[in-house]
Coordinates of C-alpha atoms in Angstrom, one line a residue:
X143 CA 79.0 179.7 86.7
X144 CA 82.4 179.9 88.5
X145 CA 80.7 180.7 91.7
X146 CA 78.5 177.7 91.4
X147 CA 81.5 175.5 90.6
X148 CA 83.4 176.7 93.7
X149 CA 80.4 176.2 95.9
X150 CA 80.1 172.6 94.5
X151 CA 83.8 172.0 95.2
X152 CA 83.5 173.2 98.7
X153 CA 80.5 170.9 99.3
X154 CA 82.4 167.9 97.9
X155 CA 85.3 168.8 100.2
X156 CA 83.1 168.9 103.3
X157 CA 81.9 165.5 102.2
X158 CA 85.4 164.1 101.8
X159 CA 84.7 163.5 98.1
X160 CA 88.2 164.4 97.0
X161 CA 88.2 162.1 94.0
X162 CA 85.1 164.1 92.6
X163 CA 87.0 167.4 93.0
X164 CA 90.0 166.1 91.2
X165 CA 88.0 164.6 88.3
X166 CA 85.9 167.8 87.9
X167 CA 88.8 170.2 87.9
X168 CA 91.0 167.9 85.7
X169 CA 88.2 168.1 83.1
X170 CA 88.9 171.8 82.7
X171 CA 91.8 172.5 80.3
X172 CA 94.9 173.8 82.2
X173 CA 94.9 177.3 80.5
X174 CA 91.4 177.9 81.7
X175 CA 92.0 177.1 85.4
X176 CA 92.5 180.2 87.6
X177 CA 94.4 180.5 90.9
X178 CA 91.4 179.4 93.0
X179 CA 90.7 176.2 90.9
X180 CA 94.4 175.4 91.1
X181 CA 94.3 175.7 94.8
X182 CA 91.2 173.5 95.1
X183 CA 92.9 171.0 93.1
X184 CA 96.1 171.0 95.2
X185 CA 94.0 170.7 98.3
X186 CA 92.2 167.6 96.9
X187 CA 95.5 166.1 95.9
X188 CA 96.8 166.6 99.5
X189 CA 93.8 165.1 100.9
X190 CA 94.2 162.1 98.6
X191 CA 97.8 161.7 99.7
X192 CA 99.0 162.7 96.3
X193 CA 101.4 165.2 97.7
X194 CA 103.8 165.4 94.8
X195 CA 101.0 166.3 92.5
X196 CA 99.8 168.9 95.0
X197 CA 103.2 170.5 95.0
X198 CA 103.3 170.6 91.2
X199 CA 99.9 172.5 91.2
X200 CA 101.0 174.9 93.9
X201 CA 104.3 175.6 92.1
X202 CA 102.5 176.4 88.9
X203 CA 100.9 179.4 90.6
X204 CA 103.8 180.4 92.9
X205 CA 104.0 184.0 91.8
X206 CA 100.4 184.5 92.9
X207 CA 100.6 182.2 95.9
X208 CA 103.9 183.1 97.7
X209 CA 102.2 186.0 99.6
X210 CA 99.0 183.9 100.4
X211 CA 99.1 182.2 103.8
X212 CA 96.7 179.5 102.6
X213 CA 99.0 178.7 99.6
X214 CA 102.0 178.5 102.0
X215 CA 100.0 176.2 104.4
X216 CA 99.1 173.9 101.6
X217 CA 102.6 173.7 100.4
X218 CA 103.9 173.0 103.9
X219 CA 101.3 170.4 104.4
X220 CA 102.4 168.5 101.2
X221 CA 106.1 168.7 102.2
X222 CA 105.2 167.6 105.8
X223 CA 103.4 164.5 104.5
X224 CA 106.4 163.6 102.3
X225 CA 108.6 163.9 105.5
X226 CA 110.5 166.7 103.8
X227 CA 110.6 168.7 107.1
X228 CA 113.1 171.3 106.1
X229 CA 110.9 172.5 103.2
X230 CA 107.7 172.2 105.2
X231 CA 109.1 174.3 108.0
X232 CA 110.0 177.1 105.4
X233 CA 106.4 177.1 104.1
X234 CA 104.7 177.0 107.6
X235 CA 107.0 179.8 108.9
X236 CA 106.0 182.0 105.9
X237 CA 102.4 181.1 106.5
X238 CA 102.7 182.1 110.1
X239 CA 104.3 185.4 109.2
X240 CA 101.6 186.2 106.8
X241 CA 98.8 185.2 109.2
X242 CA 100.0 184.9 112.7
X243 CA 98.4 182.9 115.5
X244 CA 96.6 180.5 113.1
X245 CA 96.0 177.3 115.2
X246 CA 96.5 174.9 112.4
X247 CA 99.8 176.5 111.4
X248 CA 101.1 176.7 114.9
X249 CA 100.3 173.1 115.5
X250 CA 102.2 172.0 112.3
X251 CA 105.1 174.4 113.1
X252 CA 105.6 172.7 116.4
X253 CA 105.5 169.1 115.1
X254 CA 107.7 170.0 112.0
X255 CA 110.4 171.6 114.1
X256 CA 110.8 168.5 116.4
X257 CA 110.7 166.2 113.3
X258 CA 113.2 168.2 111.4
X259 CA 115.7 167.8 114.2
X260 CA 115.4 164.1 114.0
X261 CA 115.6 164.2 110.1
X262 CA 118.8 166.1 110.2
X263 CA 120.3 163.6 112.7
X264 CA 119.2 160.8 110.5
X265 CA 120.9 162.4 107.4
X266 CA 124.1 162.7 109.2
X267 CA 123.7 159.1 110.5
X268 CA 123.1 158.0 106.9
X269 CA 126.2 159.6 105.6
X270 CA 128.3 157.9 108.2
X271 CA 126.7 154.5 107.6
X272 CA 127.0 154.9 103.9
X273 CA 130.7 155.5 104.2
X274 CA 131.1 152.4 106.3
X275 CA 129.1 150.4 103.8
X276 CA 131.2 151.7 100.9
X277 CA 134.4 150.7 102.7
X278 CA 133.1 147.2 103.5
X279 CA 133.3 146.2 99.8
X280 CA 130.1 144.3 100.2
X281 CA 128.2 146.0 97.3
X282 CA 127.6 143.0 95.0
X283 CA 123.8 143.4 94.7
X284 CA 123.1 140.2 96.6
X285 CA 124.7 138.0 94.0
X286 CA 126.9 136.1 96.7
X287 CA 126.3 134.6 100.1
X288 CA 127.9 136.6 102.9
X289 CA 127.1 137.0 106.6
X290 CA 123.5 136.2 107.4
X291 CA 122.5 136.2 103.7
X292 CA 122.5 133.1 101.5
X293 CA 120.2 133.3 98.4
X294 CA 119.5 129.5 98.6
X295 CA 118.1 129.7 102.1
X296 CA 116.8 133.3 102.3
X297 CA 113.2 132.6 101.6
X298 CA 110.9 130.5 103.9
X299 CA 108.6 128.3 101.9
X300 CA 104.9 128.1 103.0
X301 CA 101.3 128.1 101.6
X302 CA 100.7 131.5 103.2
X303 CA 103.8 133.1 101.5
X304 CA 102.7 131.6 98.2
X305 CA 99.2 132.9 98.4
X306 CA 99.9 136.4 99.8
X307 CA 103.4 137.4 98.7
X308 CA 105.0 135.4 95.9
X309 CA 104.3 136.9 92.6
X310 CA 105.1 135.5 89.1
X311 CA 108.5 136.2 87.5
X312 CA 108.7 139.7 86.0
X313 CA 110.3 141.2 83.0
X314 CA 111.9 144.7 82.3
X315 CA 108.6 146.2 81.2
X316 CA 107.0 145.3 84.6
X317 CA 110.0 147.0 86.3
X318 CA 109.5 150.1 84.3
X319 CA 105.7 150.2 84.8
X320 CA 106.1 149.7 88.5
X321 CA 108.6 152.4 88.8
X322 CA 106.4 154.8 86.8
X323 CA 103.4 154.0 89.1
X324 CA 105.2 154.4 92.3
X325 CA 107.4 157.3 91.1
X326 CA 110.7 155.9 92.2
X327 CA 113.6 153.8 90.7
X328 CA 113.8 150.4 92.5
X329 CA 117.2 149.5 93.9
X330 CA 119.3 147.1 91.8
X331 CA 119.8 144.8 95.0
X332 CA 116.0 144.6 95.4
X333 CA 115.5 143.6 91.7
X334 CA 118.3 141.0 92.1
X335 CA 116.6 139.5 95.2
X336 CA 113.2 139.4 93.4
X337 CA 114.9 137.5 90.6
X338 CA 115.6 134.7 93.1
X339 CA 112.0 134.8 94.2
X340 CA 109.5 137.6 93.6
X341 CA 108.4 138.5 97.1
X342 CA 107.8 136.3 100.1
X343 CA 108.6 135.6 103.8
X344 CA 112.3 135.6 104.7
X345 CA 113.7 132.9 107.0
X346 CA 115.1 135.7 109.1
X347 CA 112.6 138.4 109.9
X348 CA 114.2 140.6 112.6
X349 CA 116.5 143.7 112.2
X350 CA 118.3 145.2 115.1
X351 CA 117.8 148.9 115.8
X352 CA 119.8 151.5 117.7
X353 CA 116.7 153.0 119.3
X354 CA 113.4 151.8 120.6
X355 CA 110.2 151.6 118.5
X356 CA 106.6 150.6 119.6
X357 CA 107.6 147.0 118.7
X358 CA 110.7 146.5 120.9
X359 CA 113.5 148.3 122.6
X360 CA 116.3 147.1 120.2
X361 CA 114.8 145.6 117.1
X362 CA 111.9 145.6 114.6
X363 CA 110.3 142.5 112.9
X364 CA 108.9 142.1 109.4
X365 CA 106.2 139.8 108.2
X366 CA 107.3 139.7 104.5
X367 CA 108.9 141.5 101.6
X368 CA 106.7 142.8 98.7
X369 CA 107.4 141.6 95.2
X370 CA 107.1 143.3 91.8
X371 CA 103.4 142.9 90.7
X372 CA 99.9 143.8 91.5
X373 CA 98.0 140.4 91.8
X374 CA 99.1 139.3 95.2
X375 CA 97.8 141.3 98.1
X376 CA 101.3 142.0 99.5
X377 CA 103.1 143.2 96.3
X378 CA 104.3 146.6 95.5
X379 CA 101.3 147.7 93.5
X380 CA 98.9 145.2 95.0
X381 CA 95.8 145.6 97.1
X382 CA 97.9 146.0 100.3
X383 CA 100.8 147.6 98.5
X384 CA 102.8 150.8 98.8
X385 CA 100.4 153.4 97.6
X386 CA 97.5 151.8 99.7
X387 CA 99.6 152.1 102.8
X388 CA 100.4 155.7 102.0
X389 CA 96.9 156.8 100.8
X390 CA 94.7 154.8 103.3
X391 CA 96.9 154.4 106.3
X392 CA 98.6 157.8 106.2
X393 CA 102.2 156.8 105.9
X394 CA 104.6 159.5 104.8
X395 CA 105.1 159.7 101.1
X396 CA 108.8 159.5 101.3
X397 CA 109.4 156.4 99.0
X398 CA 108.1 152.9 98.7
X399 CA 106.6 150.6 101.4
X400 CA 108.7 147.5 100.9
X401 CA 107.9 145.3 104.0
X402 CA 104.8 144.8 106.2
X403 CA 105.2 144.0 109.9
X404 CA 103.4 141.8 112.4
X405 CA 101.4 144.6 113.8
X406 CA 98.9 144.4 110.8
X407 CA 99.5 147.8 109.4
X408 CA 100.6 149.8 112.4
X409 CA 104.2 149.9 111.4
X410 CA 106.1 149.3 108.0
X411 CA 109.5 149.3 106.5
X412 CA 110.1 151.7 103.7
X413 CA 112.7 152.6 101.1
X414 CA 113.4 156.3 101.9
X415 CA 114.4 158.5 98.9
X416 CA 114.6 161.8 100.8
X417 CA 118.3 162.0 100.9
X418 CA 118.9 160.7 97.3
X419 CA 116.1 161.8 95.1
X420 CA 113.6 159.5 93.2
X421 CA 116.3 158.1 90.9
X422 CA 118.9 157.5 93.7
X423 CA 119.8 154.7 96.0
X424 CA 117.4 154.9 99.0
X425 CA 118.2 154.1 102.6
X426 CA 115.8 151.9 104.6
X427 CA 113.6 153.1 107.5
X428 CA 111.0 151.9 109.9
X429 CA 107.9 154.0 110.1
X430 CA 105.8 153.7 113.2
X431 CA 102.2 154.7 113.0
X432 CA 101.6 154.1 116.7
X433 CA 104.1 156.9 117.4
X434 CA 102.8 159.7 115.1
X435 CA 104.6 158.0 112.1
X436 CA 108.0 158.2 113.8
X437 CA 110.8 157.4 111.3
X438 CA 113.7 155.2 112.6
X439 CA 116.7 154.8 110.4
X440 CA 117.6 151.2 109.8
X441 CA 120.2 150.7 106.9
X442 CA 122.0 152.7 104.2
X443 CA 120.7 150.5 101.3
X444 CA 118.3 147.7 100.7
X445 CA 121.2 145.3 100.4
X446 CA 122.6 146.3 103.8
X447 CA 119.0 145.8 105.2
X448 CA 118.8 142.2 103.8
X449 CA 122.2 141.3 105.0
X450 CA 121.4 142.7 108.4
X451 CA 118.4 140.5 109.0
X452 CA 118.7 137.9 111.9
X453 CA 116.7 135.1 113.3
X454 CA 114.0 136.1 115.8
X455 CA 115.5 133.8 118.4
X456 CA 118.6 136.1 118.6
X457 CA 116.6 138.5 120.8
X458 CA 114.7 135.8 122.7
X459 CA 118.0 134.3 123.8
X460 CA 119.4 137.8 124.8
X461 CA 116.3 138.2 127.0
X462 CA 116.7 134.8 128.6
X463 CA 120.4 135.6 129.4
X464 CA 119.3 138.7 131.2
X465 CA 116.8 136.9 133.2

């Protein structure tokens, strides 16, 4: 019976029917699942972009798995797709020690090492920017106008924004359910902004960057900010929301997709919880699918990101001056 089940699971895997694998194994009581079934479930979770659940399964059989190169590879794969490159590297290096010269492992090792260097640099950059932001005394959760931010003029009103972004007002229960579904605590500044208007298209849609992306040499652009809800296409848990972009578009599961961009899915802005944990205050990053999901650090907090948005003509004028 077990052999038949494993054969069936492998067939479904070859057919990319990962949901069927998850459903079938989850029907089996946890005490009755052996090491092989747990590994199959973790693999299916990984292939469904449910990497946190994959890690939970793998950790539940860690004593058996730590000397198994396949267990180490699956663990590294999960951490890699959460952009936790330090932990991914440890797992891939152990997989390589246990089974040297495996092509898949070597490929991930090379990519992980280069991405880890960038991640370590971003972590240091974040600490520096966070210290600057703390000293600025600007942390009032977007309750007051300052710099480029004014709550009365922040949102641009249009039929498109109303139909695609602007969700109905929310209550505390919706905040809780959204956080539970996404697995992260929403920043207070984000909730404050959504209380002004629950999602939409900002009047200012450009954020300056210190390094180039596929969009431009010195800035990125956003199309809108997702609100709290699931009915509008561009809402946190909507049809084109955060989990959709992670599970269907392959974006790293490092937090919450908060803004879409004019590239129609080929880059996004995310709340990044890697340096603070799921309950902490996330920084804001740009993730570029066109460049192997390259992560570009933008701001130490959502509030800093909102206050840093500028008008798109800012960069058009700069280019004209250069000409």
